[in-house]
Tab-separated table of C-alpha atoms in Angstrom:
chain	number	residue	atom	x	y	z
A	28	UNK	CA	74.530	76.968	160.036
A	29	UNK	CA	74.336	80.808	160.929
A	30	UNK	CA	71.261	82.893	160.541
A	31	UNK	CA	70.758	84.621	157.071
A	32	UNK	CA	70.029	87.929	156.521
A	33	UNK	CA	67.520	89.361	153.519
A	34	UNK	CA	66.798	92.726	152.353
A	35	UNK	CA	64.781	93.537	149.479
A	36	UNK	CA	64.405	96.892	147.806
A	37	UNK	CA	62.964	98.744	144.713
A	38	UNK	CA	64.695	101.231	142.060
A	39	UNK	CA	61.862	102.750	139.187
A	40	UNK	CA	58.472	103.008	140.971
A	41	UNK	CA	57.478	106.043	139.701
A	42	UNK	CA	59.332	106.879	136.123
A	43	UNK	CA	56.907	107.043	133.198
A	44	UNK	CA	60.312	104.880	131.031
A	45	UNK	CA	62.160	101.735	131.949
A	46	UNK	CA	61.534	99.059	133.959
A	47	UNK	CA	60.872	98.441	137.970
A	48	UNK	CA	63.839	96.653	139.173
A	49	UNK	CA	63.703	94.799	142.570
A	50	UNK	CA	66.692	93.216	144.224
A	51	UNK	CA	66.943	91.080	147.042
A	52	UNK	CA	70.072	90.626	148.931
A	53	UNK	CA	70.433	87.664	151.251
A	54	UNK	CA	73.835	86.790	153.373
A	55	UNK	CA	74.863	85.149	156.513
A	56	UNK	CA	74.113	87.218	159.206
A	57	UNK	CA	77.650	87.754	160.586
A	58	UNK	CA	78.698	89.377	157.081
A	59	UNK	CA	76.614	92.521	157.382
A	60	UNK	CA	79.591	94.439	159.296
A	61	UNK	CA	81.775	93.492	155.142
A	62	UNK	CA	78.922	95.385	154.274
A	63	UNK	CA	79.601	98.552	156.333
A	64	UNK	CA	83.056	98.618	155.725
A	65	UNK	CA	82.465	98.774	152.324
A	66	UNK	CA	80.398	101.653	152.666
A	67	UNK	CA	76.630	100.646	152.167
A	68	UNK	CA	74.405	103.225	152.304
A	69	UNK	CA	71.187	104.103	151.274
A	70	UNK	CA	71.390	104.719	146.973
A	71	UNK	CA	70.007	107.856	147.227
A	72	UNK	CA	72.570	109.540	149.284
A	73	UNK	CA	75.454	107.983	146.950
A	74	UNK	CA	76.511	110.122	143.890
A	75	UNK	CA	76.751	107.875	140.737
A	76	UNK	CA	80.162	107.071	140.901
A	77	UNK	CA	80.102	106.044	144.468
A	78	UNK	CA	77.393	103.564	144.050
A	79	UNK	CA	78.651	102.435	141.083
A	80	UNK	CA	81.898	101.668	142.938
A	81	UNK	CA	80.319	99.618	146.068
A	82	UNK	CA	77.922	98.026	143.431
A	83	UNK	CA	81.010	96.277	142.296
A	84	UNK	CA	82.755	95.609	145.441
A	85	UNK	CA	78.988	93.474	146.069
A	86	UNK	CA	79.036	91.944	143.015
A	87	UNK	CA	82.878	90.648	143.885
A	88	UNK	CA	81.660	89.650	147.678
A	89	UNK	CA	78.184	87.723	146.317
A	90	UNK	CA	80.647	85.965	144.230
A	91	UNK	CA	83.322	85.286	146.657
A	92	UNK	CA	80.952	84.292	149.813
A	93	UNK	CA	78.334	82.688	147.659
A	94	UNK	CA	75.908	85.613	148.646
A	95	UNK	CA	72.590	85.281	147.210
A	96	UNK	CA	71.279	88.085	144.892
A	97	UNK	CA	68.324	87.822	143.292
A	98	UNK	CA	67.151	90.444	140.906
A	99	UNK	CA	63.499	90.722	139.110
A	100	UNK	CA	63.415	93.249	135.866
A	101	UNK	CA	59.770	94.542	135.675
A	102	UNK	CA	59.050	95.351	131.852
A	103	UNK	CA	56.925	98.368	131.415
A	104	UNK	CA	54.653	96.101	129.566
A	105	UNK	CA	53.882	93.700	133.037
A	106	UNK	CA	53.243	96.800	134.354
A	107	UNK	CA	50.636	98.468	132.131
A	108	UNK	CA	49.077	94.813	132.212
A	109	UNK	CA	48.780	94.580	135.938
A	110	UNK	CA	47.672	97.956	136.442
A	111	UNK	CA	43.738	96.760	134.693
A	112	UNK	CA	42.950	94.571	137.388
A	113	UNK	CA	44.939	95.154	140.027
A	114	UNK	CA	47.362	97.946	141.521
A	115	UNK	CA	51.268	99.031	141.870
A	116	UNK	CA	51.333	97.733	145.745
A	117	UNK	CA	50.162	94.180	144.629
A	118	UNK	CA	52.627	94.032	141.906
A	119	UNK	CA	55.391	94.780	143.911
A	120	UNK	CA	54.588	92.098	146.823
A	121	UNK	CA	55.103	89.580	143.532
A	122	UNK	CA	58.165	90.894	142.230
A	123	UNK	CA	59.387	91.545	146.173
A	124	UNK	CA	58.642	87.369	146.685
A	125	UNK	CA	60.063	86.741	143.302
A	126	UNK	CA	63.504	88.172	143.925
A	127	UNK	CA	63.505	86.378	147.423
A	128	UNK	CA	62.925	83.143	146.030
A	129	UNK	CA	65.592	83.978	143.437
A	130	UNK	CA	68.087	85.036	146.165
A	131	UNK	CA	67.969	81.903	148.489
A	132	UNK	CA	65.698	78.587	149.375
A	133	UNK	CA	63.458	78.405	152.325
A	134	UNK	CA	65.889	78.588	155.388
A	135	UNK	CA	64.971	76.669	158.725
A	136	UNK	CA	64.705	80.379	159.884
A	137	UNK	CA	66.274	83.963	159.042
A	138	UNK	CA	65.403	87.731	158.819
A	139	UNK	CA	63.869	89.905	155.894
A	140	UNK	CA	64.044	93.784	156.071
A	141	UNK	CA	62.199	95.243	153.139
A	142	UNK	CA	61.613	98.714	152.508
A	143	UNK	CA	57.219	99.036	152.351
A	144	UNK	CA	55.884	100.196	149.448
A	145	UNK	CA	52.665	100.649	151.496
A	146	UNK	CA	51.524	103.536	153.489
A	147	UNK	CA	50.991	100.606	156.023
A	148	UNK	CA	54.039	98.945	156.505
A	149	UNK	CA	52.778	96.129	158.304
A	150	UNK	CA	50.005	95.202	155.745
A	151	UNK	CA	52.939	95.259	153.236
A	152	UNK	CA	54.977	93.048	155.617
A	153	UNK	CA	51.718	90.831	156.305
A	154	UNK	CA	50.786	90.184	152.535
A	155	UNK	CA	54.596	89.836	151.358
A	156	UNK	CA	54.404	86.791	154.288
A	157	UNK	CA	51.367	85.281	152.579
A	158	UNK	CA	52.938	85.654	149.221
A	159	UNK	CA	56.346	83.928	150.177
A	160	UNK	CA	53.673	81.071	151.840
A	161	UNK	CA	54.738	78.199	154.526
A	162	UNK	CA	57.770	77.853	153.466
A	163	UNK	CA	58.925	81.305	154.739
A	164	UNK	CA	56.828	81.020	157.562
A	165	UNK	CA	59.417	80.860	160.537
A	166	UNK	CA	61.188	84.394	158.484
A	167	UNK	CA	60.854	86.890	160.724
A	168	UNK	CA	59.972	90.051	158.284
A	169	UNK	CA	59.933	93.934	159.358
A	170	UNK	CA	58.583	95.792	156.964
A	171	UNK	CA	59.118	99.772	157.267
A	172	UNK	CA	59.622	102.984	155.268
A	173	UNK	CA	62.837	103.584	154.720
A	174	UNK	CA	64.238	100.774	155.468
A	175	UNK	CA	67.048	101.246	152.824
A	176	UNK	CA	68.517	104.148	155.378
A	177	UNK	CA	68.006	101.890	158.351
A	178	UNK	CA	69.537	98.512	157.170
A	179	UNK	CA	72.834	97.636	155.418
A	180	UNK	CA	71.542	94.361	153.734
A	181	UNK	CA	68.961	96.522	152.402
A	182	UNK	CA	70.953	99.386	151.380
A	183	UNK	CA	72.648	96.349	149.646
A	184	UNK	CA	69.902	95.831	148.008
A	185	UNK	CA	68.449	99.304	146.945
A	186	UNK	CA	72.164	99.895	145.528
A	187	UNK	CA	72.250	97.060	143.284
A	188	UNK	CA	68.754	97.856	142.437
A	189	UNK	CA	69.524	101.314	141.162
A	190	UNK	CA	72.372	100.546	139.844
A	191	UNK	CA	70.723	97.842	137.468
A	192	UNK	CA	68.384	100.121	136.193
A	193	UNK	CA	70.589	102.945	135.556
A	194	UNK	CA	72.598	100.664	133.225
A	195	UNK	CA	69.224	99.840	131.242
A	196	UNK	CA	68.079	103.390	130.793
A	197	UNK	CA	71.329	104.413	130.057
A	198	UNK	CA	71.318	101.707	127.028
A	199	UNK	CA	68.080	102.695	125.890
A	200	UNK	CA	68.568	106.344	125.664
A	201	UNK	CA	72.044	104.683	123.688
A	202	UNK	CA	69.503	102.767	121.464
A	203	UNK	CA	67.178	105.633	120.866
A	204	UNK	CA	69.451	108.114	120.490
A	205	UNK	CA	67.651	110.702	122.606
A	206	UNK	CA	68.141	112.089	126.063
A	207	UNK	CA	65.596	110.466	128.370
A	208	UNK	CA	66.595	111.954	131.524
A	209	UNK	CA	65.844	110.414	134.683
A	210	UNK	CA	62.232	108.631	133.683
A	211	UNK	CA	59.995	111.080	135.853
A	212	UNK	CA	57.230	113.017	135.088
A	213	UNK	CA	58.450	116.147	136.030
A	214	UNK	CA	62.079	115.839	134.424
A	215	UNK	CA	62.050	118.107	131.410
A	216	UNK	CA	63.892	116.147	128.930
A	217	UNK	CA	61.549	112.883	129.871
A	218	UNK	CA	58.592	115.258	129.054
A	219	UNK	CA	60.344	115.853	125.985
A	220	UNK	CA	61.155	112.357	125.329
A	221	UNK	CA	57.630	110.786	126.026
A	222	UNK	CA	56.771	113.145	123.501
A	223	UNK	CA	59.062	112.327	121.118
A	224	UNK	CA	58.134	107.946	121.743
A	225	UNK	CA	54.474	108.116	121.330
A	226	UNK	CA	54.934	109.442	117.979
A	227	UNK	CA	54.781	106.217	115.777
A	228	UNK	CA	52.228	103.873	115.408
A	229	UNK	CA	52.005	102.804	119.101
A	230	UNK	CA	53.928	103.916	121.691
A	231	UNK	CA	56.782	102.919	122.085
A	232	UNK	CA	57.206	99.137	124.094
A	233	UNK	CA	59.709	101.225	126.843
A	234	UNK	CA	57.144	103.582	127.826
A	235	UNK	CA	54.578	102.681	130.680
A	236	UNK	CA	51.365	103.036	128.852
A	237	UNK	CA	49.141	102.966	131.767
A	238	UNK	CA	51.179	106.113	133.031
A	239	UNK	CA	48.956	109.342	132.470
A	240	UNK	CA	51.687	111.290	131.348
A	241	UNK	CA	52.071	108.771	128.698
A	242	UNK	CA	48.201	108.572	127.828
A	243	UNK	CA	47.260	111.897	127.758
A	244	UNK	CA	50.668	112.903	125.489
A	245	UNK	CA	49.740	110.118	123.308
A	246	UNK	CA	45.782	111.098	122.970
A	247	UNK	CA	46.966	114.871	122.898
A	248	UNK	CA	48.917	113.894	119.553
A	249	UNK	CA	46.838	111.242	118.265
A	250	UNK	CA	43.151	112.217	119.211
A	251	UNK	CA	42.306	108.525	120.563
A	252	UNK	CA	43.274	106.990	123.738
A	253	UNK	CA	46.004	105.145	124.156
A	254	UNK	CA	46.265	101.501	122.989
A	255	UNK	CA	45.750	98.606	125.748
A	256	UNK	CA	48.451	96.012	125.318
A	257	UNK	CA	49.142	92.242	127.169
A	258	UNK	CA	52.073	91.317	129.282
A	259	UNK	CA	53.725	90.312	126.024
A	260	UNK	CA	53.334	93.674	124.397
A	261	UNK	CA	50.765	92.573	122.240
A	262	UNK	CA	48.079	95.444	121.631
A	263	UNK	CA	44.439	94.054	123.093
A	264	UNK	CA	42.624	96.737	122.373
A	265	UNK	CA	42.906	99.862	120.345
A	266	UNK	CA	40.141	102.815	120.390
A	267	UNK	CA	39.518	104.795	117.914
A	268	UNK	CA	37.991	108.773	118.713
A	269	UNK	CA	34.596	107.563	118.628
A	270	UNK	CA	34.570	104.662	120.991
A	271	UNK	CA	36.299	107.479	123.942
């Protein structure tokens, strides 16, 4: 049996809208070079159409060569839930073990490149190890910024990543019928559109509540802060003026 090859990567870390989407590519080791001719690169240096295009060359090679691909879609809500006790790094090592699990069983032994979401990429390495448990143990796993500009399986992964969320906000700006731009605080048109979702009732379930762009628009228009709400999307807690 040859040696498999993972990579795991992240699209949607920092966007105030739309989910975190983490893939995890894993393939024999002797198919990276299909990769490369393909032209995997890192997303971000891939205009849309471009990824779009090796996104579903992948998709036709996982199928063909029984490539594992295991993708984890973060709802906003998981997100505003985690962020109470715990923090954005400690999330991701979840979702990052999730997808990996998702991708392929415990191998006898194999490689993970994953691109850190930790200013110390070997703590992220060390605690994604811990997370996967004994199964995993005999993975070797590198850990490093970047890693998505450094590794094809990786780039892989980051591309599929992207690409997955792209399609969702794309379908909810469809749904909403408003421009959401690219999800980021700064973008004009998602200042515009946070606006625009914390307007009703409660803000609206695709907006990351936890997000201080979100909060203060919403207590700037509503004079409260903003509601807490469960994993579900259930609100926990609403405040009123006084209680702030």
């Amino acid at each position: 049996m040859s040696t498999r090859n993972a990579g795991i990567d992240e699209a949607g870390r920092g966007p105030a809208i739309g989910p975190l989407v983490v893939c995890s590519l894993c393939i024999p080791s002797e198919h990276s070079v299909i990769l490369e001719e393909i032209g995997v690169k890192d997303s971000k240096t891939l205009s849309s159409r471009k990824r779009d295009g090796i996104y579903s060359r992948i998709s036709e090679l996982a199928e063909s060569h029984g490539w594992g691909v295991g993708v984890v879609i973060c709802e906003p809500s998981r997100i505003d839930y985690n962020s109470i006790n715990s923090d954005l790094n400690s999330l991701e090592i979840e979702l990052f073990a999730e997808a990996m699990r998702i991708s392929t069983k415990p191998q006898p032994a194999g490689g993970l490149k994953v691109d850190a979401c930790d200013v110390n990429e070997e703590r992220f390495g060390r605690r994604l190890s811990r997370k996967l448990g004994d199964s995993w143990k005999e993975w070797k796993i590198e850990s490093r910024h970047g890693m998505d500009s450094i590794d094809v399986v990786t780039s892989a992964s980051s591309i599929i990543a992207k690409v997955k969320r792209d399609s969702i906000v794309s379908s909810l700006s469809e749904q909403l019928g408003i421009e959401i731009g690219s999800g980021y605080p700064s973008d004009q048109k998602t200042k515009r559109a946070v606006r625009e979702l914390v307007a009703g009732p409660t803000p609206h379930e695709c907006l990351r509540w936890s997000w201080k762009t979100v909060s203060r628009a919403w207590s700037e228009l509503h004079g409260t802060p903003i509601p807490i709400r469960s994993e579900d999307g259930k609100i926990t807690s609403q405040s009123t003026l006084e209680d702030w």
